[in-house]
Structures are given as structure tokens and as C-alpha cells.
Short mmCIF file of C-alpha atoms in Angstrom, two decimals:
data_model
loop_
_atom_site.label_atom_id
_atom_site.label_comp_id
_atom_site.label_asym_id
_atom_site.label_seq_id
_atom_site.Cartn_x
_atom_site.Cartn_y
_atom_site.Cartn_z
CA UNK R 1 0.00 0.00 0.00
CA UNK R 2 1.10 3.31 -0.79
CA UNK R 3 3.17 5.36 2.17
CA UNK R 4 2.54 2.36 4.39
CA UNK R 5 5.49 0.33 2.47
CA UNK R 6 7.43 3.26 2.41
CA UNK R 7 7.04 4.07 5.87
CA UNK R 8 8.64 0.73 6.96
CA UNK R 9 10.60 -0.03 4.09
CA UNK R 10 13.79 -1.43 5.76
CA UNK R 11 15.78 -0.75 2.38
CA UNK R 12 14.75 2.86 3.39
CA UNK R 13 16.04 2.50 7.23
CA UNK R 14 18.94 1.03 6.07
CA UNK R 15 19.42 3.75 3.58
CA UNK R 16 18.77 6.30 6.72
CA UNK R 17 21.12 4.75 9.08
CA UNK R 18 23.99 4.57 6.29
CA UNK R 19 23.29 8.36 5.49
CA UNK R 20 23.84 8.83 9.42
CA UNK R 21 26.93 6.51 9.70
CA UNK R 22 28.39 8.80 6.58
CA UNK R 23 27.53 12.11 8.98
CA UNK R 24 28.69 10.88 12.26
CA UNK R 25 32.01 9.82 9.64
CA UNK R 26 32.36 13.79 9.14
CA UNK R 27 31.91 14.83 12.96
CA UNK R 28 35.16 13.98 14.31
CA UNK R 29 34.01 15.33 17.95
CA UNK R 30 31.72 12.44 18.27
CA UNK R 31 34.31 10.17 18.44
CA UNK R 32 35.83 11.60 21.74
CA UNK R 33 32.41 12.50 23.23
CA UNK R 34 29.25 10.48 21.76
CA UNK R 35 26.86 13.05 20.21
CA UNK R 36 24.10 13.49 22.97
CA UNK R 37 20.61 14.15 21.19
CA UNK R 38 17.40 14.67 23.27
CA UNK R 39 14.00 13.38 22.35
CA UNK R 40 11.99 15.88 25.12
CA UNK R 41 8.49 13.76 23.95
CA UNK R 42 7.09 10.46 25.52
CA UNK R 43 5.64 9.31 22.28
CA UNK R 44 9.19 9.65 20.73
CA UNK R 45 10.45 7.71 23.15
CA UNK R 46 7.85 5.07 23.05
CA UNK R 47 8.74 4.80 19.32
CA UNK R 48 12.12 4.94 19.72
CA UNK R 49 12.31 1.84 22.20
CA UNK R 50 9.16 -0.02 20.18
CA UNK R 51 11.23 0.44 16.97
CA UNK R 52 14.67 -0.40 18.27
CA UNK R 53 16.13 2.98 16.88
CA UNK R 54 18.81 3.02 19.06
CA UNK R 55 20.07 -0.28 17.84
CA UNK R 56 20.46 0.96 14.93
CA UNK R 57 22.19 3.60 15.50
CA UNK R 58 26.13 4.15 15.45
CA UNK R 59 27.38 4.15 18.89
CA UNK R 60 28.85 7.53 18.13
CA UNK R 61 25.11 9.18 18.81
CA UNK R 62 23.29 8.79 22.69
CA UNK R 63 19.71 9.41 22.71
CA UNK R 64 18.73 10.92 25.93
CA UNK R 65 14.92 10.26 26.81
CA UNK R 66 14.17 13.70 28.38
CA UNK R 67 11.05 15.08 30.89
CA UNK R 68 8.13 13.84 28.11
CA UNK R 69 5.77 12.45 29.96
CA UNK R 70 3.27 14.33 31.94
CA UNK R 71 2.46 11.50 34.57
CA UNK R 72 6.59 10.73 34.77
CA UNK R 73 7.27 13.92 36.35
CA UNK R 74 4.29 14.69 38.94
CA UNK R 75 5.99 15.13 42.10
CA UNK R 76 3.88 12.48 44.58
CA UNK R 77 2.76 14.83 46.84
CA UNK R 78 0.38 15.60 43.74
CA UNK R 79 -0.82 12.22 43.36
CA UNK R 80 -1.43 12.85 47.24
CA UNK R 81 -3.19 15.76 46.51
CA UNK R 82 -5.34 13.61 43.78
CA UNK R 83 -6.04 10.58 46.48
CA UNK R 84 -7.58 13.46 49.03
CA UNK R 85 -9.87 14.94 46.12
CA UNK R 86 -10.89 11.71 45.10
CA UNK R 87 -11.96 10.77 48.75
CA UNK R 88 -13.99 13.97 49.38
CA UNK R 89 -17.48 13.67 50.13
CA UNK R 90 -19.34 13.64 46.65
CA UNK R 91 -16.81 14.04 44.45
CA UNK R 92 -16.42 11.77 41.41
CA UNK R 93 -12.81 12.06 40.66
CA UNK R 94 -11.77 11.66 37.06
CA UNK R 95 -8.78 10.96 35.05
CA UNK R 96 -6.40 9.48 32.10
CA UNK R 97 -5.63 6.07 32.53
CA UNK R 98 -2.19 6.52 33.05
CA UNK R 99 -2.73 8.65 35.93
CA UNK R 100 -4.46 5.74 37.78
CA UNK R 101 -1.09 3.48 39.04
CA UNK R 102 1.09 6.55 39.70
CA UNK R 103 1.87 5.61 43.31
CA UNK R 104 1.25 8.27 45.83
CA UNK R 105 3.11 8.77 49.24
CA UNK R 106 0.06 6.22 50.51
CA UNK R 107 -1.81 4.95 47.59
CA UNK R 108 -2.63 5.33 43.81
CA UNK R 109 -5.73 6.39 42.40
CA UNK R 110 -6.28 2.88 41.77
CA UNK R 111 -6.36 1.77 45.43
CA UNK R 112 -8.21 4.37 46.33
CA UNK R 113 -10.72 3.46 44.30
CA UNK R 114 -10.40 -0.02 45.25
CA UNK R 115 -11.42 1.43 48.52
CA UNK R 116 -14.71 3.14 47.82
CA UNK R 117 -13.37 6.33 46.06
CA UNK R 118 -14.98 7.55 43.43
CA UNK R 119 -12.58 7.42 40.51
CA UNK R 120 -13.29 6.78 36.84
CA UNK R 121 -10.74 6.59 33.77
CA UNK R 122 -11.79 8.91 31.03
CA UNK R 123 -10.53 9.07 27.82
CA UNK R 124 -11.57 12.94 27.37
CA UNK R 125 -12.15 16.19 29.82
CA UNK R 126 -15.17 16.16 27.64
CA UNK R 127 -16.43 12.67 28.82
CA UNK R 128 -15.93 14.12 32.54
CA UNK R 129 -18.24 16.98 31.84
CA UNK R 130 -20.71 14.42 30.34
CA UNK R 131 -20.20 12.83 33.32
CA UNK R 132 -21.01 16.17 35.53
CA UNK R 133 -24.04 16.72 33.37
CA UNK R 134 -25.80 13.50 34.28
CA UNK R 135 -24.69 13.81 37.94
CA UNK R 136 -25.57 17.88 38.45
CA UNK R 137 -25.94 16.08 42.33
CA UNK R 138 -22.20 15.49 42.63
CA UNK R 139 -18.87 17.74 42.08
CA UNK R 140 -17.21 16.00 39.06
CA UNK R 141 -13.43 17.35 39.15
CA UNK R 142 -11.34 16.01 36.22
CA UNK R 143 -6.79 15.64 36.61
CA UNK R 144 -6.05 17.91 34.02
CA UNK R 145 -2.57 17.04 33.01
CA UNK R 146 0.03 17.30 29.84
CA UNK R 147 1.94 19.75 27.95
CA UNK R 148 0.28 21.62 25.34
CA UNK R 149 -1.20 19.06 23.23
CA UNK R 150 -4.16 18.09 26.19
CA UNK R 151 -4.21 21.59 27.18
CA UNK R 152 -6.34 22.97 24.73
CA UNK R 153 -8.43 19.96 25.07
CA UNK R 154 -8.87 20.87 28.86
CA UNK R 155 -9.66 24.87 28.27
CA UNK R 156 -12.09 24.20 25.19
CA UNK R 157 -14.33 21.67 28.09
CA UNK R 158 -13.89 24.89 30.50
CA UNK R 159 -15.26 26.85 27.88
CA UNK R 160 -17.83 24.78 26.74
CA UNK R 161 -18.55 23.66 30.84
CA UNK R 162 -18.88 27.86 30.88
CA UNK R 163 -21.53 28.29 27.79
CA UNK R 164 -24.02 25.47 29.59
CA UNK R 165 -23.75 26.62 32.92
CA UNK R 166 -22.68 23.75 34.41
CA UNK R 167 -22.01 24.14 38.05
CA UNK R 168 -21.12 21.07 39.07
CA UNK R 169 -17.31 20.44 37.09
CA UNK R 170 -14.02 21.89 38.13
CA UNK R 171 -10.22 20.98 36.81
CA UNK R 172 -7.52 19.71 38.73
CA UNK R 173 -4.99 22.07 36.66
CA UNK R 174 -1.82 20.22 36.50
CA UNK R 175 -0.97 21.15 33.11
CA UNK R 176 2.94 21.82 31.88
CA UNK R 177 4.16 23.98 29.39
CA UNK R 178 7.13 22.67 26.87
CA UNK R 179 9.45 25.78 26.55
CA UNK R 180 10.39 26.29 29.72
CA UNK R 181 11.09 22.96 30.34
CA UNK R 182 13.43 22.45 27.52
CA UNK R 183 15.48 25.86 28.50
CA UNK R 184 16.09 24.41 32.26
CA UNK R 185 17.45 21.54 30.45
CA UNK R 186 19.67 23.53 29.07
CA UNK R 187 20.70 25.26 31.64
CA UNK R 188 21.02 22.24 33.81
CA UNK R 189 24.73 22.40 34.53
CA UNK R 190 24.78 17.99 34.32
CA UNK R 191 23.70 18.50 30.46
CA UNK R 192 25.75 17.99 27.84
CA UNK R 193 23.00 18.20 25.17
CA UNK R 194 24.18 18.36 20.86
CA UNK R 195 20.17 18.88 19.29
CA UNK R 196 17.39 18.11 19.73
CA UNK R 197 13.92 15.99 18.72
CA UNK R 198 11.53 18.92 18.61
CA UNK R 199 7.78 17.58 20.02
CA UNK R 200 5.52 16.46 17.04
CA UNK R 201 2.22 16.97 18.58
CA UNK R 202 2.99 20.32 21.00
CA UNK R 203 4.11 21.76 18.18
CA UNK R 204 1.30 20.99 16.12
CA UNK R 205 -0.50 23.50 18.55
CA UNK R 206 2.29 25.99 19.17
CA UNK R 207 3.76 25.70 15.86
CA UNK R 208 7.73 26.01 15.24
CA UNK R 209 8.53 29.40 15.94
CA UNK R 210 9.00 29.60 19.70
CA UNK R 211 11.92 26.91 19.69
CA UNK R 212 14.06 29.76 17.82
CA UNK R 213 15.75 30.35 21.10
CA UNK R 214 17.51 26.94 20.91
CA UNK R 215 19.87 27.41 17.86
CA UNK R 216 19.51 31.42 18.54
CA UNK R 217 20.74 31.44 22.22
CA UNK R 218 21.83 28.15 23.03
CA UNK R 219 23.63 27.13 19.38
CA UNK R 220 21.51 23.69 19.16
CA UNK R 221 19.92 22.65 16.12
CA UNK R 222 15.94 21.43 16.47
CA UNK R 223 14.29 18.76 14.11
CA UNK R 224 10.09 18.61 14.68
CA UNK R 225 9.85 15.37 14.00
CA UNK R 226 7.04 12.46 13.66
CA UNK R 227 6.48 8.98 14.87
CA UNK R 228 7.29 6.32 12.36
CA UNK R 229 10.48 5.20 12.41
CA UNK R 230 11.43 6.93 9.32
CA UNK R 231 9.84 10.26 10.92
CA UNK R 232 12.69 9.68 13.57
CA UNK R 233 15.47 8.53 11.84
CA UNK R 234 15.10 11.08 8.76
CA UNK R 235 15.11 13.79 12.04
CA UNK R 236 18.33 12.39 13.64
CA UNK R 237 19.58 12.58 9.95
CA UNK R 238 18.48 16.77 9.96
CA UNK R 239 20.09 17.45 13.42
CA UNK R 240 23.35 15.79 12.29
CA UNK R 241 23.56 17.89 9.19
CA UNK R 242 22.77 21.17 10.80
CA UNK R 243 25.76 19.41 13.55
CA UNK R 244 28.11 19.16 10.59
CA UNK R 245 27.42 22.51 8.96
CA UNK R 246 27.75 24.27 12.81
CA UNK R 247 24.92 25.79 11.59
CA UNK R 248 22.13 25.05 14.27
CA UNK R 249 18.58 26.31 13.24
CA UNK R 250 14.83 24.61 13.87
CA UNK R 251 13.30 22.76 11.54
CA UNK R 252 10.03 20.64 10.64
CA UNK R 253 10.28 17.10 9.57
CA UNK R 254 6.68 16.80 10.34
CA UNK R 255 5.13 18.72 7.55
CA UNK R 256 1.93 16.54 7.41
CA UNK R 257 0.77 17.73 10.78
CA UNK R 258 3.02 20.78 11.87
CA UNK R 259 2.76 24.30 10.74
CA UNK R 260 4.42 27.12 11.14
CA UNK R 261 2.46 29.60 13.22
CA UNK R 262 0.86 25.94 15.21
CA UNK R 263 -3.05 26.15 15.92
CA UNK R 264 -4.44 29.44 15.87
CA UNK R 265 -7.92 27.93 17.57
CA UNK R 266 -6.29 25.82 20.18
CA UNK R 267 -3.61 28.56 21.43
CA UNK R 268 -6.65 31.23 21.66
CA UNK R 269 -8.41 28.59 24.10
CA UNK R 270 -5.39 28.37 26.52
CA UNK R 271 -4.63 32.00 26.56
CA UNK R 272 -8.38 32.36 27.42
CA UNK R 273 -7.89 30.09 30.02
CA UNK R 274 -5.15 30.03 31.47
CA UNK R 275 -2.11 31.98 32.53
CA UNK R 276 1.43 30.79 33.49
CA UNK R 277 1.97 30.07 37.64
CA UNK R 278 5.30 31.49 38.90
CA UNK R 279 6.68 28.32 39.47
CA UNK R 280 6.17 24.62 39.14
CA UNK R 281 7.25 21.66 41.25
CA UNK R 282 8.37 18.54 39.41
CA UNK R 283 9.52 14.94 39.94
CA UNK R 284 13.22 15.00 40.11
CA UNK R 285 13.58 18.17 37.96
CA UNK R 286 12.78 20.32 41.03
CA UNK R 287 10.86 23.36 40.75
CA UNK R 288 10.87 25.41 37.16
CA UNK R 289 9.94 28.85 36.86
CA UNK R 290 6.42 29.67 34.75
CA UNK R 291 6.64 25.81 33.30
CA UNK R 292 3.16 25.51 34.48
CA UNK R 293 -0.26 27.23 33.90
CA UNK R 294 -3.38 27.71 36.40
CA UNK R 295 -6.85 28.72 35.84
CA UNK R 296 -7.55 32.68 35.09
CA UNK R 297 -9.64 34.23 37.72
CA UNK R 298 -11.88 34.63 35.30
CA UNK R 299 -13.06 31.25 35.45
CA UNK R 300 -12.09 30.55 39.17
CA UNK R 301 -15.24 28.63 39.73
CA UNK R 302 -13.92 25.83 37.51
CA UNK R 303 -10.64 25.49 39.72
CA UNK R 304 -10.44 22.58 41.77
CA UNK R 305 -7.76 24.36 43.70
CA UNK R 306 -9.81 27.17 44.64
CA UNK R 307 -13.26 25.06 45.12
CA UNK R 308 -11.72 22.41 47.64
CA UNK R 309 -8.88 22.42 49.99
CA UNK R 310 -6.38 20.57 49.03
CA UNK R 311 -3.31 19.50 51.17
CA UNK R 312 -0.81 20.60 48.96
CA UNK R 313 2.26 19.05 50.81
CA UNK R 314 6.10 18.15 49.52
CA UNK R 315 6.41 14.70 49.44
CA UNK R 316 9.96 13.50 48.74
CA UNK R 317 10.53 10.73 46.37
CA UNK R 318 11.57 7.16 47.95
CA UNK R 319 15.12 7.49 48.54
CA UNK R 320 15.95 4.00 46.54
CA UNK R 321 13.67 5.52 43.41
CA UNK R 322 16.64 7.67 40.90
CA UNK R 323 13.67 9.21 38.66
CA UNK R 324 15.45 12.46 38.41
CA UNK R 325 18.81 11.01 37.57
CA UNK R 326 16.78 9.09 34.62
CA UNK R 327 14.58 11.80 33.65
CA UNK R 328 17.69 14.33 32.98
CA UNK R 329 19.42 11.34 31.04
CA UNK R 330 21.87 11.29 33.56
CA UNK R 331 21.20 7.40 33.98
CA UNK R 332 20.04 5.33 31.68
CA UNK R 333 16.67 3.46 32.89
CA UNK R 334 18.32 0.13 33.49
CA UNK R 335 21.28 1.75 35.60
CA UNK R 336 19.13 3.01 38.42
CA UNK R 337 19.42 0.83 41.65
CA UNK R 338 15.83 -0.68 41.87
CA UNK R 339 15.08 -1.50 37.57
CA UNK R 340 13.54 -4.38 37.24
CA UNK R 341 13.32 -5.68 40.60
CA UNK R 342 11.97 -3.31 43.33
CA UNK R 343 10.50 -1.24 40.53
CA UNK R 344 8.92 -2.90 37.59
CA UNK R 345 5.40 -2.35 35.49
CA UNK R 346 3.21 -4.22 37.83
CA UNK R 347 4.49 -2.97 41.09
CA UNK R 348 6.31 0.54 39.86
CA UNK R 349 7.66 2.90 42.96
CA UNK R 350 8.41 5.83 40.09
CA UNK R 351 6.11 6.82 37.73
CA UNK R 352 8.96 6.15 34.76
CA UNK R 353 7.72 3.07 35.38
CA UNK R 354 3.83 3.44 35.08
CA UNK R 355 3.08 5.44 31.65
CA UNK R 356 3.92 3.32 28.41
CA UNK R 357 5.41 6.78 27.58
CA UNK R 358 7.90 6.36 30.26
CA UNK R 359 11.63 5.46 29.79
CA UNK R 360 11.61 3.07 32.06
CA UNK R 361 8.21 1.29 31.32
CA UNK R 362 9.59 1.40 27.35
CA UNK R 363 13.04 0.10 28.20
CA UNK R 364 11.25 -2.50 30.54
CA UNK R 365 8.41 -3.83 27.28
CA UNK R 366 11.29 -3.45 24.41
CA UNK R 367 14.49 -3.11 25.89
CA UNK R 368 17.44 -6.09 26.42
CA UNK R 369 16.02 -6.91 29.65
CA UNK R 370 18.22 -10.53 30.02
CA UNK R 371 21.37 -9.10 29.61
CA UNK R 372 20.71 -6.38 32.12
CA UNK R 373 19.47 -8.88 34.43
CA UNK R 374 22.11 -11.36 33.82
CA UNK R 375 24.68 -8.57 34.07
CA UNK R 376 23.41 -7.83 37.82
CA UNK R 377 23.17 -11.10 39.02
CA UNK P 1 -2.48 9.74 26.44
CA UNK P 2 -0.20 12.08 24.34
CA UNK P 3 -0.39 9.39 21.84
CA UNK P 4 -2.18 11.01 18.83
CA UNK P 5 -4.48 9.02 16.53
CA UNK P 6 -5.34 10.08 13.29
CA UNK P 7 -9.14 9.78 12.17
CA UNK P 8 -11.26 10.82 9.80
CA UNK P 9 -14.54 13.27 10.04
CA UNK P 10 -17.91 11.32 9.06
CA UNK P 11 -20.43 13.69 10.27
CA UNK P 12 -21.30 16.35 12.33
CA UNK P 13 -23.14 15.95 15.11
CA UNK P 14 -23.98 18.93 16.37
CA UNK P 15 -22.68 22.35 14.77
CA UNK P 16 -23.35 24.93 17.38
CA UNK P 17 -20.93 22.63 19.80
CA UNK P 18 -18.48 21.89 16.88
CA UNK P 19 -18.70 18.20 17.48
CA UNK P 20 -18.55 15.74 14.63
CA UNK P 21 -18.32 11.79 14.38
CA UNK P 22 -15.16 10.49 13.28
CA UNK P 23 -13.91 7.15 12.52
CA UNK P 24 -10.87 5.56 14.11
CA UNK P 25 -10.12 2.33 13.12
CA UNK P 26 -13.58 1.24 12.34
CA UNK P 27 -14.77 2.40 16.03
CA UNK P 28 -17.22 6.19 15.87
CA UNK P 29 -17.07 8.66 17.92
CA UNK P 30 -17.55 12.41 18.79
CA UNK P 31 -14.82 14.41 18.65
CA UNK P 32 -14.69 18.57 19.07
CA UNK P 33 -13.76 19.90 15.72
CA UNK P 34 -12.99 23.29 17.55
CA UNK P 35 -9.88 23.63 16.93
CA UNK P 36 -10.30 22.51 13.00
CA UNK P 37 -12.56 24.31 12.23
CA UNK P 38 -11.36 27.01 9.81
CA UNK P 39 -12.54 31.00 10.76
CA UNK P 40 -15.79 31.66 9.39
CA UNK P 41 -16.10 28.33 8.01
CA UNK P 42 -19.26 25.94 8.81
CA UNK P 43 -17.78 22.54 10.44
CA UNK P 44 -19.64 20.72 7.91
CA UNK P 45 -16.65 21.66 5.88
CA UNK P 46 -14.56 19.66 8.15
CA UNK P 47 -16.23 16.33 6.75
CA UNK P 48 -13.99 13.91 5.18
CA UNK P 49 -10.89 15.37 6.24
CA UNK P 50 -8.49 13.47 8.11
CA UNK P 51 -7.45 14.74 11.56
CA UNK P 52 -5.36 13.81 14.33
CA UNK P 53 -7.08 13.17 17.49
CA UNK P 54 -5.94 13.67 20.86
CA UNK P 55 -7.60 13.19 23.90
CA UNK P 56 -11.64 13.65 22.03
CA UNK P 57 -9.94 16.66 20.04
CA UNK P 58 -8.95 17.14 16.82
CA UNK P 59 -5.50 19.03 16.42
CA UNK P 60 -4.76 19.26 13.01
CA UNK P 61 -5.56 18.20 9.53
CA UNK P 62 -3.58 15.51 7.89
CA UNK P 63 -3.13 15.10 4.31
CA UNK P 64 -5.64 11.73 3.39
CA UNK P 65 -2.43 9.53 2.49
CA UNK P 66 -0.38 10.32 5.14
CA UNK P 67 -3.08 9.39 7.64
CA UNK P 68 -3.93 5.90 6.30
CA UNK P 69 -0.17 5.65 6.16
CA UNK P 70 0.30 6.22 9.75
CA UNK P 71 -2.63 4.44 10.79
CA UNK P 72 -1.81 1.69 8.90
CA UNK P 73 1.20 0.95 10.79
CA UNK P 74 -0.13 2.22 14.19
CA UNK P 75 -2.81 -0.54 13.74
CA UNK P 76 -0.53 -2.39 13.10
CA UNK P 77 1.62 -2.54 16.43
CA UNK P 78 -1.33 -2.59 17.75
CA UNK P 79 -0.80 0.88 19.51
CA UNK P 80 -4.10 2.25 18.51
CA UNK P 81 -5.47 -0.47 20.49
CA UNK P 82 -4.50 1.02 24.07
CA UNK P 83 -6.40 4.38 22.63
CA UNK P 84 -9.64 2.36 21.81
CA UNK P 85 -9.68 0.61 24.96
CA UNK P 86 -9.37 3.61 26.91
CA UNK P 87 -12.08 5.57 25.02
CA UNK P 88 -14.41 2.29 24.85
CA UNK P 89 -13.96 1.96 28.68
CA UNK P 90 -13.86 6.25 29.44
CA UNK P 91 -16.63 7.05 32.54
CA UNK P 92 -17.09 3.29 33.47
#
């Protein structure tokens, strides 16, 4: 079939990976220091572990699976925070799936609702406002978490929630905002960082033009890439160029989806909505100024925050868990203490371990799991 | 849940709401065109066009070809299938 063949034509791949070996050939730096290239969304590194890209790759390039995934980096006391909304009197408490296992400094979403809570999975803030609309007897409050591809989702049910009147729904705002994000990466003093995948999907609604700070203060060339294999491999391909030419700029390798100026309808929505908070806690990253957004006091009566009381508290991570280490690329998944034995899909103590959009939860499905095991023993 | 899936518009279901039906992998369902939608445009326009869908929203257009390419292959490794579940299962 057409573009289905080509998309997974291994002559193609092969093709790919040669035209990277020839690169890497011409970037003599990368044999003293492997060239470190970031991937900063969890679909990319779902792909990139489902796909095997790495093994393909010449050892001369290090992917380094970076902060991508919204439910990775929630600190716990958040989950916390989720658990005590959930368990107030008359709430239904509602969520993404992948929100459900996160462990919490006492218990997941899950086992809360194991234990009488409330909680249902839905696959849409707008399915939690149908849900408020058939229950206008209890407070429906939905998680509202992700970067800026579920944000506009989230402000567009606000807005609609708004236009019906409903009185009865409220958000949980726990959304997180891309650009700030990637510049304390950069300025994390551990990073050694050469380019970077640019987010297919965020930049579908923010478009291309706010990562210009990356080649234009930083000197790091940005591909926007897609998901196939080919999307990511003809990226690495781009960065490596702009690499060899020391001539870092951003560009789009996502063409089918991306444009320029992003989604003029979605970013209206989340400037109507919301407005960047001063600072944001997260998992092992710490706390980044303005990388996340609250509710405008102009729709305060849809703010969980400001409609409940919420406990709000610090909760450190477990001491064995090295999220942070992982989620920097510091470590790789598989080097941190409890991989694959303390900490594994079924029973995960870090959230890496809980989204399939997690490093360690991909590493753990695709990755060489034997020979890390066997290495250990 | 950042997983995008791409779709295309069958119907719309209700205009004032922007909400249209749109096929994913042989599974329906209602989707807000909002952000689609072109200025001034009716979303009745919007039918037929392929769009990538993201947590009951459509995103952005994709050109007909590349969409069955990528879902194609997404079927395929059976990653559309967490997707369904979750939207077949959503409020139970």
C-alpha cells in the first residue's frame, strides 16, 4: 500500500542509518564525546524503544529520553493531593488512565478506588463533563494534566462547561508547558546536550517558531519530527547535518501535521484560560519557573484548587527511586538501583515506570532486559 | 495519552458545539472539531478530512495519504489499540 510500504521499508532505514553513519564519519568530535541528542516527547520515546532505533544507530550518537511524559514527572505529593480529592465527600474524581497506578506517598488512584473512592478513567475532559451533566448532584473534578497538546483539550471543556452553565465540574490544573522545560534543560549544569527531537504533537499546537531560542541562544539545532520510524530517523539525519554545517537552526520534519504559526484555535483557548503560575514543582527536575499554567480568575469557579482544599504538601521521592537522575538522562533506565526488581510495570515505585510513555516502562516492554538482568546477578 | 491518533470526520453531530463523528479504526465517535474548524467556516466543511485526534480533540488536519499511512502501521503494532480501549472503557 502506498506510504505504508514506504514508511517501513527497511531498504529505506537502512538507507537512513547509512546516510547517518556517513555524517557521524564527518563529525570527528563524536568520536571523543558520543553526540548526545534529546527526544523531550514520551511518544518519541515510546517509538524509539518499540522500533529499536537506538540499535540501529552508530554508537557515536546517545539518545537521551528527556522530561516527556506528563504523569513521569508529577511530584507524589500531587498524586497525594489527587487521592484526598478523590476521597472527598461527593466528588467523582476523574482521570487518564495513566494517571491511575502513579503511586502516591500512601496509595494510587487505583487503590483508592479499590477502597470506595470515586474514581473513573476517562478518555476525554469532555467525557468528565458528560459525566457532571448527568450527575448535576455530585462535584465532578477532572486531573487535568500534559503539555500543550491536552491543554487545549482541557480549556475548550472549560469553555464549553462555561456556555451550559454547568455548576457542578471543576479541573484539577496540572498542566505543563514545553518551553520552559526544555530551557532548564539547558541550563542544567549535568547536560551535555548536541540537538534536539523537537515535540511532534505540541508543536502541532504551538507551531515552530518559539523553539528559535535553541539554535539562537543556546547554538543547538531542532528537528520537529514524527512517529514512524522513518519520521525519527530522517530527524536524527536533519540534526546531524545542521551538527556538521555548525549551523544550528529549527526545523520541521513533520510537515503533514506541523505548521508554522501551530493552531491558531487551540492557542486562543489556553490564553483564554489560562495563565502561566510562577513556578512549578516537578519529579526530580525540582521546581521550574512559569513551566506551568493555572486557571484565570476569570473562570475561578472551575478550579479545583480554589473550590476544595487541598493539602498541597512536599512529598519527597523514595530514597531507593533515581527518577530524576533518569529523567535528565543522567542514567540510563536500566542503571538506576531498583530497575527491574523493586520497581517494575506491575508494582512501579516511580512513575517512569507506570506510563507506556515512560523510559523506564519502554526500556522494561522493548528493551534487552536478560542481559541487564544477567549482568546484575 | 499524548499518543495522537489520526481519524477521519464522518459527520457532524452537532454544529453549534463543533462536534462531529469520526472514525478511528472502524470504532465512531464524537470528537470537538474546535480547533479545526477554519474561521468563518461551517464545520460541515470539516467532513472527510483526516485529523489527528488527541484526547476527544482534533489538532490538526492531515493530508488523506499520510493518515492511512500512519494508521496503517499504528494498527498495526497494535498501539491504537491502548487508545480504543481507553475511550471504549472512558466514565465506566
Amino acid at each position: 500500500m502506498k506510504f505504508v510500504d514506504e514508511f517501513r521499508d527497511p531498504e529505506r532505514a537502512r538507507r537512513l542509518v547509512a546516510a547517518i553513519e556517513g555524517l557521524v564519519a564527518d563529525i570527528p568530535t563524536c568520536r571523543e564525546r558520543p553526540l548526545s541528542i534529546m527526544e523531550v516527547c514520551g511518544g518519541h520515546t515510546h517509538a524509539i524503544f518499540k522500533f529499536g532505533i537506538e540499535g540501529m544507530l552508530p554508537e557515536e550518537i546517545e539518545l537521551v529520553h528527556g522530561p516527556g511524559c506528563p504523569v513521569c514527572v508529577l511530584p507524589m505529593g500531587r498524586v497525594d493531593d489527587c487521592v484526598a480529592l478523590a476521597e472527598t465527600p461527593g466528588v467523582i474524581f476523574t482521570t487518564f488512565g495513566d494517571a491511575m497506578r502513579v503511586p502516591g506517598s500512601r496509595k494510587s488512584l487505583l487503590q483508592a478506588k479499590a477502597e470506595g473512592a470515586d474514581v473513573r478513567m476517562v478518555y476525554s475532559p469532555l467525557d468528565a463533563l458528560a459525566i457532571a451533566r448527568r450527575h448535576p448532584d455530585r462535584e465532578v473534578v477532572f486531573f487535568g494534566l500534559g503539555f500543550e497538546t491536552t491543554m487545549p483539550a482541557t480549556a475548550l471543556t472549560i469553555l464549553q462547561a462555561e456556555r451550559e452553565g454547568i455548576r457542578n465540574f471543576s479541573v484539577f490544573c496540572n498542566h505543563i508547558t514545553i518551553i520552559p522545560t526544555i530551557k532548564a534543560i539547558l541550563d542544567s549544569p549535568d547536560m551535555q546536550l548536541d540537538g534536539f527531537l523537537g515535540p511532534g504533537h505540541v508543536s502541532a499546537v504551538i507551531g515552530t517558531r518559539p523553539y528559535r531560542f535553541i539554535p539562537e541562544v543556546y547554538g543547538r539545532p531542532v528537528v520537529i519530527a514524527g512517529f514512524e520510524p522513518l519520521d525519527i530517523l530522517h530527524a536524527l539525519w536533519r540534526v546531524l547535518v545542521q551538527i556538521r554545517e555548525g549551523r544550528p537552526r529549527v526545523e520541521n520534519q513533520y510537515h503533514r501535521v506541523v505548521r508554522e504559526e501551530g493552531n491558531r484555535a487551540a492557542l486562543a483557548a489556553i490564553e483564554r484560560v489560562f495563565e502561566l503560575r510562577e513556578f512549578f514543582e516537578w519529579r526530580g527536575l525540582g521546581s521550574i519557573d512559569h513551566s506551568g499554567v493555572r486557571i484565570r480568575d476569570a473562570y475561578a469557579r472551575f478550579d479545583a484548587e480554589r473550590r476544595f482544599s487541598i493539602p498541597a504538601l512536599k512529598i519527597a521521592d523514595p530514597r531507593s527511586c533515581q527518577c530524576g537522575e533518569v529523567l535528565k538522562g543522567v542514567l540510563k533506565p536500566w542503571q538506576c538501583k531498583v530497575f527491574g526488581t523493586a520497581c517494575t510495570p506491575e508494582t512501579p515505585l516511580g512513575a517512569l515506570m507506570v506510563s507506556s510513555e515512560g523510559a523506564c516502562a519502554a526500556w522494561y516492554q522493548y528493551g534487552d532486559l536478560d542481559r541487564v538482568m544477567e549482568a546484575r546477578a | 495519552m499524548c499518543l495522537g491518533i489520526p481519524g477521519r470526520v464522518v459527520a457532524i453531530t452537532d454544529a453549534e458545539r463543533r462536534l462531529g463523528l469520526v472514525e478511528i479504526a472502524g470504532t465512531r465517535r464524537e470528537v470537538s472539531l474546535a480547533c479545526v474548524v477554519e474561521p468563518d467556516r461551517a464545520p460541515e466543511t470539516c467532513v472527510g478530512a483526516w485529523v489527528l485526534v488527541h484526547v476527544g480533540f482534533a489538532l490538526a488536519r492531515i493530508g488523506e495519504e499520510e493518515a492511512r499511512a500512519t494508521l496503517a502501521v499504528l494498527e498495526e503494532l497494535g498501539e491504537v489499540q491502548e487508545e480504543l480501549a481507553a475511550m471504549r472503557a472512558s466514565g465506566s
